[in-house]
Short mmCIF file of C-alpha atoms in Angstrom, two decimals:
data_model
loop_
_atom_site.label_atom_id
_atom_site.label_comp_id
_atom_site.label_asym_id
_atom_site.label_seq_id
_atom_site.Cartn_x
_atom_site.Cartn_y
_atom_site.Cartn_z
CA MET A 171 316.22 88.63 133.57
CA ALA A 172 314.05 91.43 135.28
CA LEU A 173 311.23 91.84 133.78
CA ASN A 174 307.75 93.43 133.96
CA HIS A 175 305.05 90.88 133.18
CA VAL A 176 302.30 90.77 135.23
CA ILE A 177 300.98 88.09 137.30
CA ILE A 178 297.60 87.34 138.33
CA GLY A 179 296.60 84.34 141.25
CA HIS A 180 294.21 81.64 139.12
CA ARG A 181 291.73 81.25 141.58
CA GLY A 182 293.38 83.24 144.55
CA PHE A 183 296.66 81.50 145.84
CA PRO A 184 295.46 77.58 145.39
CA VAL A 185 299.60 76.46 146.33
CA LYS A 186 298.27 77.75 150.10
CA TYR A 187 294.47 78.19 150.06
CA PRO A 188 291.43 76.78 148.92
CA GLU A 189 291.13 78.17 145.18
CA ASN A 190 288.44 81.31 145.08
CA THR A 191 288.34 82.33 148.69
CA ILE A 192 288.20 86.15 149.64
CA ALA A 193 291.70 84.52 152.21
CA GLY A 194 292.83 83.39 148.38
CA PHE A 195 292.69 86.60 146.77
CA LEU A 196 294.14 88.63 149.53
CA GLY A 197 296.93 86.25 150.30
CA ALA A 198 297.77 86.48 146.45
CA ILE A 199 297.73 89.62 146.50
CA LEU A 200 299.36 89.52 150.16
CA HIS A 201 302.58 87.65 147.92
CA GLY A 202 303.14 90.30 144.97
CA ALA A 203 300.35 89.36 143.00
CA HIS A 204 299.11 92.14 140.06
CA GLY A 205 295.33 91.20 140.30
CA VAL A 206 293.27 87.97 140.81
CA GLU A 207 291.35 85.33 138.31
CA LEU A 208 288.18 84.16 139.78
CA ASP A 209 285.33 82.18 137.80
CA VAL A 210 281.14 82.74 138.70
CA TRP A 211 278.92 80.84 138.23
CA LEU A 212 274.95 82.11 138.76
CA THR A 213 272.73 80.57 141.96
CA ARG A 214 269.42 80.05 141.25
CA ASP A 215 268.08 83.17 142.79
CA GLU A 216 270.21 85.20 140.57
CA VAL A 217 273.40 85.90 142.93
CA PRO A 218 277.57 85.91 140.92
CA VAL A 219 279.04 83.56 143.75
CA VAL A 220 282.55 82.00 142.53
CA ILE A 221 283.22 79.03 142.11
CA HIS A 222 285.10 77.17 139.08
CA ASP A 223 282.70 73.67 138.36
CA ARG A 224 279.35 74.01 138.07
CA SER A 225 279.04 71.70 140.79
CA THR A 226 279.72 72.03 145.07
CA ARG A 227 281.36 68.45 145.54
CA ARG A 228 285.25 68.87 144.09
CA VAL A 229 285.75 72.55 146.76
CA ALA A 230 283.33 71.55 149.61
CA GLY A 231 282.99 68.20 149.92
CA VAL A 232 279.36 68.34 149.54
CA GLU A 233 277.54 67.61 146.29
CA LEU A 234 275.64 71.22 145.28
CA ASP A 235 274.12 72.22 141.37
CA VAL A 236 275.19 76.17 141.62
CA LYS A 237 272.47 76.93 139.06
CA ASN A 238 270.16 75.03 140.85
CA ALA A 239 271.11 76.04 144.27
CA THR A 240 269.75 79.38 146.67
CA ILE A 241 272.36 81.83 148.47
CA GLU A 242 271.85 80.64 151.79
CA GLU A 243 272.08 76.96 150.47
CA ILE A 244 275.63 77.79 149.59
CA ARG A 245 276.49 80.55 152.44
CA ARG A 246 276.34 77.37 154.64
CA LEU A 247 279.48 74.96 152.57
CA TYR A 248 282.93 75.15 154.25
CA LEU A 249 286.33 74.81 152.25
CA GLY A 250 288.51 75.59 155.00
CA MET A 251 290.26 78.17 156.82
CA GLY A 252 288.02 79.06 157.95
CA GLN A 253 286.48 80.22 154.07
CA GLY A 254 283.50 79.57 152.04
CA ILE A 255 281.78 80.36 148.54
CA PRO A 256 281.92 83.97 147.76
CA THR A 257 279.60 86.22 146.00
CA LEU A 258 280.91 88.63 143.69
CA GLU A 259 279.87 91.16 145.63
CA ASP A 260 282.02 89.66 148.34
CA VAL A 261 284.85 90.25 146.19
CA TYR A 262 284.27 93.39 145.32
CA ARG A 263 284.35 94.28 148.42
CA ALA A 264 287.38 92.70 150.73
CA VAL A 265 290.22 92.99 146.45
CA PRO A 266 291.23 96.76 147.21
CA GLU A 267 290.44 98.73 143.63
CA GLY A 268 292.98 99.02 141.38
CA TYR A 269 293.42 95.42 141.17
CA ARG A 270 293.11 93.22 138.05
CA LEU A 271 290.47 91.51 138.49
CA TYR A 272 290.14 88.43 135.71
CA VAL A 273 286.33 87.76 135.67
CA GLU A 274 285.66 84.97 134.58
CA VAL A 275 282.18 84.30 133.50
CA LYS A 276 281.13 80.26 132.90
CA ASP A 277 277.72 80.54 131.35
CA ILE A 278 275.26 83.46 129.38
CA ASP A 279 272.87 83.45 131.65
CA ALA A 280 275.60 84.74 134.39
CA VAL A 281 276.32 88.56 131.84
CA HIS A 282 273.62 90.80 133.04
CA LYS A 283 273.77 89.68 136.93
CA VAL A 284 277.82 90.01 136.62
CA TYR A 285 277.49 93.26 135.22
CA GLU A 286 275.48 94.81 137.37
CA ALA A 287 277.34 93.89 140.24
CA THR A 288 280.54 95.39 138.62
CA VAL A 289 278.82 98.62 137.81
CA LYS A 290 277.53 98.19 140.85
CA HIS A 291 280.19 98.56 142.73
CA LYS A 292 282.27 100.83 140.24
CA ARG A 293 285.16 98.21 139.35
CA ALA A 294 284.89 97.93 135.38
CA SER A 295 288.41 99.86 135.05
CA ASP A 296 289.73 96.45 136.94
CA VAL A 297 287.47 93.72 135.65
CA VAL A 298 288.79 91.59 132.59
CA PHE A 299 285.39 89.25 131.74
CA LEU A 300 287.06 86.03 129.89
CA SER A 301 285.31 83.40 129.12
CA PHE A 302 285.70 80.06 127.18
CA ILE A 303 282.56 81.01 126.23
CA ARG A 304 282.41 83.68 122.68
CA ASP A 305 278.11 83.90 122.85
CA VAL A 306 279.23 85.27 126.67
CA LEU A 307 282.05 88.24 126.02
CA VAL A 308 279.62 89.62 122.30
CA GLU A 309 276.69 89.87 125.52
CA PHE A 310 278.84 92.25 127.15
CA ARG A 311 280.00 93.69 124.27
CA LYS A 312 275.66 94.74 123.95
CA LEU A 313 276.29 96.30 127.45
CA ASP A 314 278.72 98.12 127.33
CA PRO A 315 281.18 98.94 124.97
CA GLY A 316 284.54 100.08 127.86
CA LEU A 317 284.62 96.63 129.22
CA ARG A 318 287.94 95.19 128.64
CA LEU A 319 287.10 91.09 127.49
CA ALA A 320 289.24 88.26 126.88
CA LEU A 321 288.95 85.47 125.44
CA ASN A 322 290.03 82.12 127.24
CA VAL A 323 291.25 79.06 124.01
CA GLU A 324 293.04 76.22 124.60
CA SER A 325 292.92 75.24 120.37
CA LEU A 326 294.91 76.84 117.01
CA GLU A 327 291.76 76.72 115.70
CA LYS A 328 289.60 78.64 118.46
CA ALA A 329 293.07 81.04 118.91
CA ARG A 330 292.84 81.41 115.35
CA GLU A 331 288.71 82.39 115.58
CA ALA A 332 290.22 84.82 118.69
CA LEU A 333 291.68 87.03 116.59
CA LYS A 334 288.56 87.16 113.86
CA LEU A 335 285.80 88.09 116.80
CA HIS A 336 288.56 90.16 118.60
CA ARG A 337 287.48 92.79 114.96
CA ASN A 338 284.43 92.93 115.55
CA ILE A 339 284.48 93.20 119.35
CA LYS A 340 287.43 94.11 120.21
CA LEU A 341 288.75 92.16 123.15
CA TYR A 342 292.13 92.68 125.45
CA SER A 343 292.95 90.34 125.24
CA VAL A 344 293.65 86.21 124.14
CA ASN A 345 294.15 83.87 126.68
CA LEU A 346 296.21 80.35 126.61
CA PRO A 347 297.32 77.66 128.16
CA VAL A 348 300.96 77.58 128.93
CA VAL A 349 301.66 74.84 127.51
CA ALA A 350 299.94 75.88 124.06
CA PRO A 351 304.20 75.78 122.64
CA LEU A 352 304.64 72.26 123.04
CA VAL A 353 300.69 71.36 121.28
CA ILE A 354 301.37 73.95 118.45
CA GLY A 355 305.49 73.95 118.38
CA PHE A 356 307.27 76.96 119.89
CA ASN A 357 307.18 78.41 116.31
CA VAL A 358 303.74 78.66 115.29
CA PHE A 359 303.74 79.92 118.57
CA LYS A 360 305.74 83.32 118.42
CA GLU A 361 303.62 83.98 114.59
CA TYR A 362 299.99 83.20 116.90
CA VAL A 363 302.01 85.96 119.20
CA ARG A 364 303.51 87.83 115.71
CA GLU A 365 299.81 88.45 114.47
CA ALA A 366 297.58 88.70 117.74
CA ARG A 367 299.79 91.83 118.76
CA GLU A 368 299.93 93.82 115.29
CA LEU A 369 295.81 93.92 115.93
CA GLY A 370 296.67 95.36 119.74
CA LEU A 371 296.39 91.87 121.75
CA ARG A 372 297.83 91.14 124.82
CA VAL A 373 299.03 87.64 125.37
CA VAL A 374 297.76 86.30 128.72
CA VAL A 375 298.76 82.29 129.45
CA TRP A 376 297.48 80.33 132.60
CA ASP A 377 298.53 77.09 134.60
CA THR A 378 297.60 73.83 134.14
CA GLU A 379 297.70 70.65 135.31
CA GLU A 380 300.73 69.43 134.76
CA TYR A 381 303.05 72.18 134.97
CA LYS A 382 301.06 73.24 137.82
CA TYR A 383 304.68 73.87 139.99
CA ASP A 384 307.13 73.20 137.30
CA TYR A 385 307.14 76.88 135.53
CA SER A 386 310.71 76.17 133.83
CA LEU A 387 308.15 76.69 129.91
CA TYR A 388 308.09 80.15 131.00
CA GLY A 389 311.23 81.18 131.88
CA GLU A 390 311.45 79.73 127.46
CA ILE A 391 308.31 82.38 126.26
CA ALA A 392 308.97 84.89 128.97
CA SER A 393 309.28 87.12 125.31
CA LEU A 394 306.43 86.24 124.42
CA ILE A 395 303.51 86.81 126.91
CA ASP A 396 302.25 89.59 128.66
CA GLU A 397 300.68 88.70 131.42
CA ALA A 398 300.25 85.07 133.54
CA ILE A 399 298.08 83.44 135.91
CA VAL A 400 299.65 81.43 137.84
CA ASN A 401 298.60 79.05 140.93
CA ASP A 402 302.32 80.49 143.16
CA PRO A 403 302.65 84.18 142.26
CA VAL A 404 305.58 83.46 144.81
CA ARG A 405 307.68 80.77 143.13
CA ILE A 406 306.77 82.61 138.78
CA ARG A 407 308.23 86.08 140.49
CA ASN A 408 310.54 84.59 141.94
CA TYR A 409 311.67 82.30 138.44
CA LEU A 410 311.68 85.55 136.70
CA GLU A 411 312.48 87.66 138.53
CA ILE A 412 309.71 90.71 138.65
CA LYS A 413 309.23 92.98 141.00
CA PRO A 414 305.94 93.04 142.43
#
């Protein structure tokens, strides 16, 4: 079946490149992704940098606490394939305009600097700010009524909270793990999607570790989702017959 879902590279294209790197972001786009998802922390000297964990050990083999490190210290780290940890501004410069950028903000302290960088590079129209932290999205909404915001949720309780939050600050989407239908049941998932869409919310799912390379579940829920944040944009596009 040919579908028109939006496919987003999860931390870039991590099955081929180091995660959250410029090479990974550009690689995902070159292989048909409509955009990329990335994670942001703020350094001690208040520079938004793109990394998933607060610790650098997993990706760089060196232990640094990003929030207590300087940008100079972060710049020295090597992730492989000629890549380092980019700043958010590096990403805005590298990724062409028009591609969607899901910017996950990991800490409320980063909100203002992330917003400043986004305005500076005129990328607000490309960006969806997302977070597991409700107050992060509330803070973004205070800064700008026009921003697109998304809440990451990992339980049915949190998913229902997203609907309430949408009524208060207007969300772009609710983002759930792809295994959500297995956890809460397909019928409950379908009913939740119906309710979310009635409120004008898009439904987005992201790859989880157990479904990192298995896209069969996406086929079962294809009609229930609007966007997929995946580790391998090529495989998912081929599996669902989605045109780049």
